[in-house]
CSV table of C-alpha atoms in Angstrom, one decimal:
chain,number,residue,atom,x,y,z
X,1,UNK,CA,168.5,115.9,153.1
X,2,UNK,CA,164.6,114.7,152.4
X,3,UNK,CA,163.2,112.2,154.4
X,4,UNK,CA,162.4,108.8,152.3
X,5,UNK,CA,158.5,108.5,151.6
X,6,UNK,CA,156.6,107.2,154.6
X,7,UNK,CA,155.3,103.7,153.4
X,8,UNK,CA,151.7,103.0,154.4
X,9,UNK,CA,149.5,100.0,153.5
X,10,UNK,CA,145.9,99.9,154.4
X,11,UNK,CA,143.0,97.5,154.3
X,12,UNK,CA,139.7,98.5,154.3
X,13,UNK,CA,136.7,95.8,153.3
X,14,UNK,CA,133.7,97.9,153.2
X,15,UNK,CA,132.1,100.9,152.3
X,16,UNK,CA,132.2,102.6,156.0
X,17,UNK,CA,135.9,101.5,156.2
X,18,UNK,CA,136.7,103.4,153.4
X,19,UNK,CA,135.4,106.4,153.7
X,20,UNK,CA,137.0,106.4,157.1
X,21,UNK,CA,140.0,105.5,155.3
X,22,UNK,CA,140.2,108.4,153.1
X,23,UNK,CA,139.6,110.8,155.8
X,24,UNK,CA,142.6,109.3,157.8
X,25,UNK,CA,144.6,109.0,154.5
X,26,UNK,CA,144.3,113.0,154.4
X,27,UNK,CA,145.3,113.6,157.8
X,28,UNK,CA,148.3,111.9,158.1
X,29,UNK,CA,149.4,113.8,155.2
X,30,UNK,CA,148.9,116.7,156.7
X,31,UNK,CA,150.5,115.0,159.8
X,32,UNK,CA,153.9,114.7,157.5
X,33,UNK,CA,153.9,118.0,155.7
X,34,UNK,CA,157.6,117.6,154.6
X,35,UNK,CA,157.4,114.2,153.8
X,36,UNK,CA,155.7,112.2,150.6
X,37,UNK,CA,153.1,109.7,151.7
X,38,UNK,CA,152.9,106.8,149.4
X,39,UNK,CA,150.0,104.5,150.4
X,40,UNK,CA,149.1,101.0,149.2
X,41,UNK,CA,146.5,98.2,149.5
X,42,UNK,CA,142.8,97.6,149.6
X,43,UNK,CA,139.9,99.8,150.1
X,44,UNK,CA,137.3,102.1,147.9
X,45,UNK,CA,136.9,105.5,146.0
X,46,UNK,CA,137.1,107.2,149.0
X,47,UNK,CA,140.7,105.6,149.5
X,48,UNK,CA,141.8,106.0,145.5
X,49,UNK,CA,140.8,109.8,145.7
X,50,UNK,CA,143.1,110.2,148.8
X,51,UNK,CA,146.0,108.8,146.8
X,52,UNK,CA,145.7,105.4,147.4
X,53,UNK,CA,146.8,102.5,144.8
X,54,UNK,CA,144.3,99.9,145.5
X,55,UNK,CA,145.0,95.7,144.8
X,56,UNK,CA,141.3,95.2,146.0
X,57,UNK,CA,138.2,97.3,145.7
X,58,UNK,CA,135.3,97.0,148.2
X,59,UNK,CA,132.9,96.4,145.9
X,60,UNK,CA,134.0,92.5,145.5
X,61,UNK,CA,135.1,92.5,149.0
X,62,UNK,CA,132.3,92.9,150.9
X,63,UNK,CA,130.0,89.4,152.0
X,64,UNK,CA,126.6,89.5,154.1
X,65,UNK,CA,126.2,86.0,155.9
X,66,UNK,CA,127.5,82.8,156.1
X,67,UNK,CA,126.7,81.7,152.9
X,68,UNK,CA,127.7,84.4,150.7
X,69,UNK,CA,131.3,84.4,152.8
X,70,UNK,CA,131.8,80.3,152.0
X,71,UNK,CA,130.9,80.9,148.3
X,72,UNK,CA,134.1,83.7,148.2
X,73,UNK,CA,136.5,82.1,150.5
X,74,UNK,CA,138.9,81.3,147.4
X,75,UNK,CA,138.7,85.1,146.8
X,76,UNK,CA,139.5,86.2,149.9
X,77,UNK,CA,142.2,83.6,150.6
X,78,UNK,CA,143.7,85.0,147.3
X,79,UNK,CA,143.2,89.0,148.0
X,80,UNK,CA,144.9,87.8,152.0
X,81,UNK,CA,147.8,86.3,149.6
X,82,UNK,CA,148.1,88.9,147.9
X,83,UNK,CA,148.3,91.7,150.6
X,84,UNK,CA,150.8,89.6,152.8
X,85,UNK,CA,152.9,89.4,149.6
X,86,UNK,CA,152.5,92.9,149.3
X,87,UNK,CA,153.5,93.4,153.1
X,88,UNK,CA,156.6,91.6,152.6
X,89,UNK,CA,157.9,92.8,149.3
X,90,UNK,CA,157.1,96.6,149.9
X,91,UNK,CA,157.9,96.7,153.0
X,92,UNK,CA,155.5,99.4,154.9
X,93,UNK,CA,156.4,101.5,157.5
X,94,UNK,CA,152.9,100.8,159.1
X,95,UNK,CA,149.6,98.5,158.3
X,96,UNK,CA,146.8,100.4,159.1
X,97,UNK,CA,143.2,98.2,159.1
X,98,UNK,CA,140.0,99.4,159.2
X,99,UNK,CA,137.3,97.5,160.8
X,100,UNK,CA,136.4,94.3,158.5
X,101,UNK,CA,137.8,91.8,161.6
X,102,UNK,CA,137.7,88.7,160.1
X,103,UNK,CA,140.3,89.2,157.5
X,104,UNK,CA,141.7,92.3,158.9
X,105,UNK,CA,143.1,90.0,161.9
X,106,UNK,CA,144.4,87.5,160.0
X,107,UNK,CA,146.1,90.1,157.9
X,108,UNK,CA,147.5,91.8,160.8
X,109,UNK,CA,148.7,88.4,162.1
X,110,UNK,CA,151.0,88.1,159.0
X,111,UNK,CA,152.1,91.2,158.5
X,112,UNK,CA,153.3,91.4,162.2
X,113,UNK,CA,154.8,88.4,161.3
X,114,UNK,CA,156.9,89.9,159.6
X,115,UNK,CA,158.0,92.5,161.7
X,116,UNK,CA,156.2,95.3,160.3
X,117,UNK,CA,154.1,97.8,163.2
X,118,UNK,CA,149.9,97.2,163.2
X,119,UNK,CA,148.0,99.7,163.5
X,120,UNK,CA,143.7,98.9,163.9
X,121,UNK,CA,141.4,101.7,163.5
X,122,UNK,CA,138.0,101.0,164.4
X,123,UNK,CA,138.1,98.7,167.1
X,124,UNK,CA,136.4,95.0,166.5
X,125,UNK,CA,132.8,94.6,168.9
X,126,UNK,CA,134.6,92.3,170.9
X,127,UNK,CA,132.1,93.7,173.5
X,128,UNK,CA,129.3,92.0,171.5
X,129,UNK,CA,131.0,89.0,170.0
X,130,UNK,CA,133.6,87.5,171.8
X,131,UNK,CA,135.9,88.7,174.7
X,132,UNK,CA,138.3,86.0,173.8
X,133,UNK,CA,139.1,87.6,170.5
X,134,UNK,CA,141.2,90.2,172.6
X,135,UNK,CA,144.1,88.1,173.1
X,136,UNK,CA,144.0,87.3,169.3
X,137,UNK,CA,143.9,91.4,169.2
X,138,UNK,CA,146.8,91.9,171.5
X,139,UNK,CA,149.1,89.2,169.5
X,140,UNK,CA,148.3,91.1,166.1
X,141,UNK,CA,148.0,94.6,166.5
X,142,UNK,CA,150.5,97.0,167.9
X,143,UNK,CA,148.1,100.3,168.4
X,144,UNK,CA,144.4,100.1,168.3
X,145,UNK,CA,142.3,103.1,168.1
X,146,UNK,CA,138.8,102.9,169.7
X,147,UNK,CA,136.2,105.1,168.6
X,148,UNK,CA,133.5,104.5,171.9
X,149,UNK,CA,134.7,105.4,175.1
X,150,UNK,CA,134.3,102.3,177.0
X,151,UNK,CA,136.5,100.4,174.3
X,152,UNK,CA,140.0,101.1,176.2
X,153,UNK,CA,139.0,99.5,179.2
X,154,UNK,CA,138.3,96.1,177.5
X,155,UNK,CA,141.6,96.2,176.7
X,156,UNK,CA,143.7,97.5,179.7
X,157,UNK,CA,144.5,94.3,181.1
X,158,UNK,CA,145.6,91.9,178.3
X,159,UNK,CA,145.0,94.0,175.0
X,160,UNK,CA,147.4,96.2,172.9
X,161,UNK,CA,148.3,99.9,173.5
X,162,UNK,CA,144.3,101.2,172.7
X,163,UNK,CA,143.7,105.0,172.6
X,164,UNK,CA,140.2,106.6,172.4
X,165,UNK,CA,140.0,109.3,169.9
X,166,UNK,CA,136.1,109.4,169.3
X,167,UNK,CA,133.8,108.1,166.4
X,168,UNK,CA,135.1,109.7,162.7
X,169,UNK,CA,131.3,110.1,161.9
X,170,UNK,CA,130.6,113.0,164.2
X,171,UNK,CA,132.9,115.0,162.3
X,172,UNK,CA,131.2,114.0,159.2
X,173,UNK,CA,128.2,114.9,160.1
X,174,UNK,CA,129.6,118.4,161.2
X,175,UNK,CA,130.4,119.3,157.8
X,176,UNK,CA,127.7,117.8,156.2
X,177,UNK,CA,125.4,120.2,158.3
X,178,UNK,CA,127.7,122.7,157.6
X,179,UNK,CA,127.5,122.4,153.8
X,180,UNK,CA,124.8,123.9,151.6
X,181,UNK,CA,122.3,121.7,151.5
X,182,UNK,CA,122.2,120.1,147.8
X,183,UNK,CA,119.5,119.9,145.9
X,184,UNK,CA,117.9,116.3,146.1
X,185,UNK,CA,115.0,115.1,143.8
X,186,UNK,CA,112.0,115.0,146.6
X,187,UNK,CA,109.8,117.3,144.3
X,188,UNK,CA,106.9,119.0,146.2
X,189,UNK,CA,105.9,115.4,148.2
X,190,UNK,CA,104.3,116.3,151.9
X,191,UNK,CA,106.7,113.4,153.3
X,192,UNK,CA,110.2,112.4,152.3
X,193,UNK,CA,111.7,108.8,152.5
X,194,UNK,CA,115.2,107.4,152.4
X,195,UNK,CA,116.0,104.5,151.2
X,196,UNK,CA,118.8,102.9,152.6
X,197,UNK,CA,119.4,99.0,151.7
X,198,UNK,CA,123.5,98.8,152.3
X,199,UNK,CA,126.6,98.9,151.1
X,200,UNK,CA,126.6,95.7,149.9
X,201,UNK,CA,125.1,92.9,147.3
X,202,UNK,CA,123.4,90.5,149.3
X,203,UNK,CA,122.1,93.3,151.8
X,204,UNK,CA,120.7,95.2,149.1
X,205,UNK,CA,118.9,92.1,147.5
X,206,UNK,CA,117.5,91.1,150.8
X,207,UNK,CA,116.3,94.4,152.1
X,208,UNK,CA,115.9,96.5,148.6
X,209,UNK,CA,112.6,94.5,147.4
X,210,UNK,CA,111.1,94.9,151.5
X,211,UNK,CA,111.9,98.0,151.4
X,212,UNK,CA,110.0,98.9,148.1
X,213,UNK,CA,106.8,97.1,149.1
X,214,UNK,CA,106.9,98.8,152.3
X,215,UNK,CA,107.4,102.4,150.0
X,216,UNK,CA,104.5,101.1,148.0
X,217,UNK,CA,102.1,100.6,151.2
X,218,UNK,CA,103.2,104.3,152.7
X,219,UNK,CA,102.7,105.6,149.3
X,220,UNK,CA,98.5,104.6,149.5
X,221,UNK,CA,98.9,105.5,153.6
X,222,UNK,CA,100.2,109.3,152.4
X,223,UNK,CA,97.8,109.3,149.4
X,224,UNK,CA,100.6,109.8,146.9
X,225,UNK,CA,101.7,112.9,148.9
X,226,UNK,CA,105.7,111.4,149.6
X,227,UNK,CA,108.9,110.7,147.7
X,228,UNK,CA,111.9,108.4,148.0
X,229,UNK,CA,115.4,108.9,147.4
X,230,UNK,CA,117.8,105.7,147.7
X,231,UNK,CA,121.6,106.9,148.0
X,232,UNK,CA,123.8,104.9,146.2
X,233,UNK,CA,127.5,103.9,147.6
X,234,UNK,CA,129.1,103.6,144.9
X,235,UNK,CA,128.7,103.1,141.1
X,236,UNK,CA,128.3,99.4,141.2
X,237,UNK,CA,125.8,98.8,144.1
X,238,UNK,CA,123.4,101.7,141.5
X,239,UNK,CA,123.6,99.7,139.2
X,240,UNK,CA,122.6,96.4,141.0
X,241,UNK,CA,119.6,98.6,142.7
X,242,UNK,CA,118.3,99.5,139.3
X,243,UNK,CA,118.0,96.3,138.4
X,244,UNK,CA,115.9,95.6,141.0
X,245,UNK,CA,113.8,98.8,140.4
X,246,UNK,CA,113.4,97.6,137.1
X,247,UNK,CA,112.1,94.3,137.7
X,248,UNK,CA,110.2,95.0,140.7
X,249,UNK,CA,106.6,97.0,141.8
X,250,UNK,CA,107.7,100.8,142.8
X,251,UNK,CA,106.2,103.6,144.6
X,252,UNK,CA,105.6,106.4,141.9
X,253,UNK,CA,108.2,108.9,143.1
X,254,UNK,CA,111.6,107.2,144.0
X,255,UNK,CA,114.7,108.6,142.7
X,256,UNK,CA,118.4,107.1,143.1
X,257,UNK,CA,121.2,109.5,143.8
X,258,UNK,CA,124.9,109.1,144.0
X,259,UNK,CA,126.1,108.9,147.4
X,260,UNK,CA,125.1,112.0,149.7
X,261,UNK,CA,123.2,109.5,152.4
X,262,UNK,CA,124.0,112.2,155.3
X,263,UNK,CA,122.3,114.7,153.4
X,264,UNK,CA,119.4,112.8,151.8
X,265,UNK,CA,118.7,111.5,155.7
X,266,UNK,CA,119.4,115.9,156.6
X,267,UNK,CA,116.4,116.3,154.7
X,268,UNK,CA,114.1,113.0,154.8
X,269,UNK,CA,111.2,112.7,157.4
X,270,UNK,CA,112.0,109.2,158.1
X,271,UNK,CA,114.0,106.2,156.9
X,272,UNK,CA,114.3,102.9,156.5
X,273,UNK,CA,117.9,101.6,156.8
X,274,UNK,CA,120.3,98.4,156.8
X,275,UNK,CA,122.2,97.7,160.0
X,276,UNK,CA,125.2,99.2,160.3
X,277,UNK,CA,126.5,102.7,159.7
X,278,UNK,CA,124.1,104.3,158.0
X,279,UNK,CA,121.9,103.9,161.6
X,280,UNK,CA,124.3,106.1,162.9
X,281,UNK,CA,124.5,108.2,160.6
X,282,UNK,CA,120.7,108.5,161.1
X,283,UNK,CA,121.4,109.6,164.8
X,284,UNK,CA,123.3,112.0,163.7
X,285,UNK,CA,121.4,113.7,161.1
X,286,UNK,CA,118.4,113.6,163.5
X,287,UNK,CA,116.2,111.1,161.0
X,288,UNK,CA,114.1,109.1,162.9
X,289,UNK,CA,114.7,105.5,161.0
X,290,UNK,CA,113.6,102.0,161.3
X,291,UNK,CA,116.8,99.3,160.8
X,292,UNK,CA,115.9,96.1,159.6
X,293,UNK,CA,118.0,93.5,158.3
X,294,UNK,CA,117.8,89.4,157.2
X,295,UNK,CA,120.3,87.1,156.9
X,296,UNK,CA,120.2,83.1,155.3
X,297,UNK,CA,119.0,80.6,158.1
X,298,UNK,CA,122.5,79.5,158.8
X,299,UNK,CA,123.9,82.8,159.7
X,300,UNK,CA,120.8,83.3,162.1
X,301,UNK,CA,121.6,80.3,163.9
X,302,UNK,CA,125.5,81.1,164.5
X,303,UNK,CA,124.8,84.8,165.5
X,304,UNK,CA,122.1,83.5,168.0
X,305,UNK,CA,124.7,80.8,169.5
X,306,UNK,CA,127.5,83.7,169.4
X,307,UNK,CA,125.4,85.9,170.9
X,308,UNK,CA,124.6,84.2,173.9
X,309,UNK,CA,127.8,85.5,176.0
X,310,UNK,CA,127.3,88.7,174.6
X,311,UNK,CA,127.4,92.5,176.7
X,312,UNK,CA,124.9,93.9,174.5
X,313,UNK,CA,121.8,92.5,172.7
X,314,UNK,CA,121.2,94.6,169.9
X,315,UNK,CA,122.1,94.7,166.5
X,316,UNK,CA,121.4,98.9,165.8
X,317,UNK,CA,124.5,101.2,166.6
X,318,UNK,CA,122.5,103.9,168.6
X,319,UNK,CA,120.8,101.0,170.3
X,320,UNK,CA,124.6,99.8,171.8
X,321,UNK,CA,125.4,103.3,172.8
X,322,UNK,CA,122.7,103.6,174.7
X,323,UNK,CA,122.4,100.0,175.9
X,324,UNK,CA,118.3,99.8,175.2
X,325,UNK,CA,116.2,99.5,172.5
X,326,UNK,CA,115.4,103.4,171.1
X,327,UNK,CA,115.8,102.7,167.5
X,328,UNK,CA,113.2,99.6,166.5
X,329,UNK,CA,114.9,96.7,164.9
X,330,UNK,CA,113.4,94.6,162.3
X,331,UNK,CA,115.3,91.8,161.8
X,332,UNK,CA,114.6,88.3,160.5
X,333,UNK,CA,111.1,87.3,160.6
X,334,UNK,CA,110.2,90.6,161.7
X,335,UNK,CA,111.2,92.0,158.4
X,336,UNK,CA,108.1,92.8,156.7
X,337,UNK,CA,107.3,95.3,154.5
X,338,UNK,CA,104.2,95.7,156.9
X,339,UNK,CA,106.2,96.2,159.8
X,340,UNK,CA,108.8,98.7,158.0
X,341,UNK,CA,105.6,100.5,156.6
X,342,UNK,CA,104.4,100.6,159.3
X,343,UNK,CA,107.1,101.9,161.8
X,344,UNK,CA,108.4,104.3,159.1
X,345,UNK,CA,105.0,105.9,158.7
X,346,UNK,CA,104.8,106.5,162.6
X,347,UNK,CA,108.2,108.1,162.3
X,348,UNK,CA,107.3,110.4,159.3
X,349,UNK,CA,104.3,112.0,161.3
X,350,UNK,CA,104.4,114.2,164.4
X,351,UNK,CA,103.7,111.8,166.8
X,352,UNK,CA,105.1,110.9,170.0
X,353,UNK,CA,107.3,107.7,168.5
X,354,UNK,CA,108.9,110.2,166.6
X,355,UNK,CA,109.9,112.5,169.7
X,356,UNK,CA,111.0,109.5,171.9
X,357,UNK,CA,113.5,108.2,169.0
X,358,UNK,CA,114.8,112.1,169.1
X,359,UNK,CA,114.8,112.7,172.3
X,360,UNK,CA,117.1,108.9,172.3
X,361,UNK,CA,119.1,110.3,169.1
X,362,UNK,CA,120.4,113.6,171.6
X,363,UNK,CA,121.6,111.6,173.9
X,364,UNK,CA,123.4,109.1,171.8
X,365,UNK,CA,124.9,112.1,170.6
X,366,UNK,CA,126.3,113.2,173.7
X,367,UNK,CA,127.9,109.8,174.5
X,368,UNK,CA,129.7,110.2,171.0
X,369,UNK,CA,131.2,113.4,172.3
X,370,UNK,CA,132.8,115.8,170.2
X,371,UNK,CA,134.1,116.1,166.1
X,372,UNK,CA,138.3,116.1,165.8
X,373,UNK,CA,138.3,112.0,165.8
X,374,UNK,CA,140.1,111.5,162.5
X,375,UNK,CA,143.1,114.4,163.4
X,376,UNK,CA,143.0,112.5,166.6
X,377,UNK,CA,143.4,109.1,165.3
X,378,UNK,CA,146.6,110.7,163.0
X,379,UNK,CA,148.2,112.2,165.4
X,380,UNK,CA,148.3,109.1,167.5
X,381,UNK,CA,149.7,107.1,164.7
X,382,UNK,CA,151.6,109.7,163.8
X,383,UNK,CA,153.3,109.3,167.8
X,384,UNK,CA,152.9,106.0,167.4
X,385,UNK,CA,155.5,106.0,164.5
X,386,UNK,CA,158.1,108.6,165.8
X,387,UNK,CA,158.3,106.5,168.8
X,388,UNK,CA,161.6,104.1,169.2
X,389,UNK,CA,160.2,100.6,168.7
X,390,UNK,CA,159.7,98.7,171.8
């Protein structure tokens, strides 16, 4: 007699989320070999390819700041609605969330309401943010995977069941080194650039015209003798950065590519990159990059009062790992095109800037430990589910 499909919804709100998504989408199939695996809610391409049937796309869920969040907080009461309504007449076996706290928790909140099991992938920065927020965690969430070792022990005392399995992006990296390298539109340039604005709108209309400016000033440094290639995240965020190419000064050689960051930053000299993943993925690679990042006024103020009770100061991801300041951050004021320029070019040479921020990316590396995280995280779910509800 065949087992019934195993139900799983997932909610992913970004870009990162859902390429981690996908990933973990794969693995649990391969987890349940005899069994179909239908799987339902919101996410991105990554997500649809693995089989996914998606109420939401990341592309209109994903808000930089304050601001932009107020102006969609119609939307994403609606797209909350909806999921929950799709929690309750579905009837999962298992949520699964990825990252994206703010809605995720309130998401898991309902959904657990109803007496379906929570799972969290990608544990929330409650280690920057808030402590408090664990309680929330442990009321919401039935199994949270953490993906830096010192996560679990923020939980032990009050939190949910949390089990390390590692950081999915290691093992990304691992096959991206191991793929043939693609060819990428650098030309013959002396120096090569990425160009990494974000995942999403507001991040690339802040940082994207910087960002050129600073291109256009290394461009006269390297007497024409360097290229730029922006990788795009998906379809839609192209074609918002080529409206800004077209209506904005550019360096003479700048191409945009679809996807393939880890291998445009595999072969660039240097980049200039939005916080968030893609600094890891930096790390990783072994670019030596400059993050820089602005936010409205308002959002500024709130992260500075949040911040205040933090564990760590910094916005970068290597930067956390290691607890100091390797990769330079640029963020607010300090946003310049000068100062990107500026840092950038240092990193593009051979100078000893560049071999600090290596010698800092090796050891982040280490802390990350080894590839295997996404077969780790499904085979902890997949436990997690075979066990007799408690």
């Amino acid at each position: 007699m065949s087992l019934p499909p195993l139900k799983v919804m997932v909610a992913a709100g970004e870009v990162s989320g859902d390429m981690y998504g996908g990933a973990l989408i794969r693995a649990l199939r391969a987890h349940f070999p005899d069994r179909a695996l239908e799987v339902r809610g919101m996410g991105g391409d990554a997500m649809r390819a693995a089989g996914a049937e998606l109420l939401f796309h990341t592309d209109a869920l994903g808000a930089m700041g304050i601001m932009e969040v107020l102006g969609k907080l119609r939307f994403f009461k609606r797209a909350l609605d909806a999921m929950t309504l799709l929690a309750r007449d579905w009837r999962p076996d298992v949520l699964i969330t990825l990252d994206y706290y703010s809605f995720n928790i309130a998401l898991a909140e309902r959904v657990h309401a109803l007496g379906i099991r929570t799972v969290h992938y990608i544990s929330p920065k409650v280690w920057v943010w808030r402590r408090g927020r664990v309680k929330r965690i442990a009321r919401a969430i039935d199994l949270l995977l953490c993906i830096f070792p010192f996560e679990p022990a923020l939980y032990a005392t009050t939190g949910p069941r949390s089990v390390y399995v590692g950081h999915p992006l290691v093992e990304q990296a691992a096959a991206t080194r191991a793929d043939p390298p693609p060819a990428l539109p650098w030309g013959a340039a002396g120096k090569r650039i990425a160009v990494l604005p974000g995942s999403r709108a507001g991040e690339i209309k802040a940082l994207l015209p910087i960002f050129l400016d600073a291109a256009r000033r290394m461009e006269t440094a390297l007497e024409d003798d360097c290229a730029f290639v922006l990788p795009a995240p998906t379809p839609k965020m192209r074609a918002l950065a080529e409206r800004i190419l077209a209506r904005h000064p550019r360096p003479k050689r700048l191409a945009v590519v679809d996807g393939q960051a880890r291998h445009v930053l595999a072969q660039a000299d240097a980049a200039m990159i939005a916080s968030g993943t893609a600094t890891l993925e930096a790390c990783l690679m072994g670019c030596p990059a400059v993050l820089a990042y602005r936010v409205s006024l308002a959002t500024e103020l709130l992260a500075r009062l949040v911040t205040l009770c933090a564990t760590f100061r910094f916005a970068g991801l290597v930067n956390i790992v290691l607890n100091r300041p390797a990769m330079p951050e640029l963020l607010q004021r300090a946003c310049t095109a000068r100062n990107v320029a500026r840092l950038t070019l240092a990193f593009a040479r051979d100078t000893p800037e560049r071999q600090t921020l290596l010698a800092a990316y090796a050891e982040a590396n280490d802390r990350l430990g080894p590839p295997g995280a996404t077969p780790r995280a499904a085979e902890a779910i997949a436990a997690f589910l075979q066990a007799p509800r408690s």
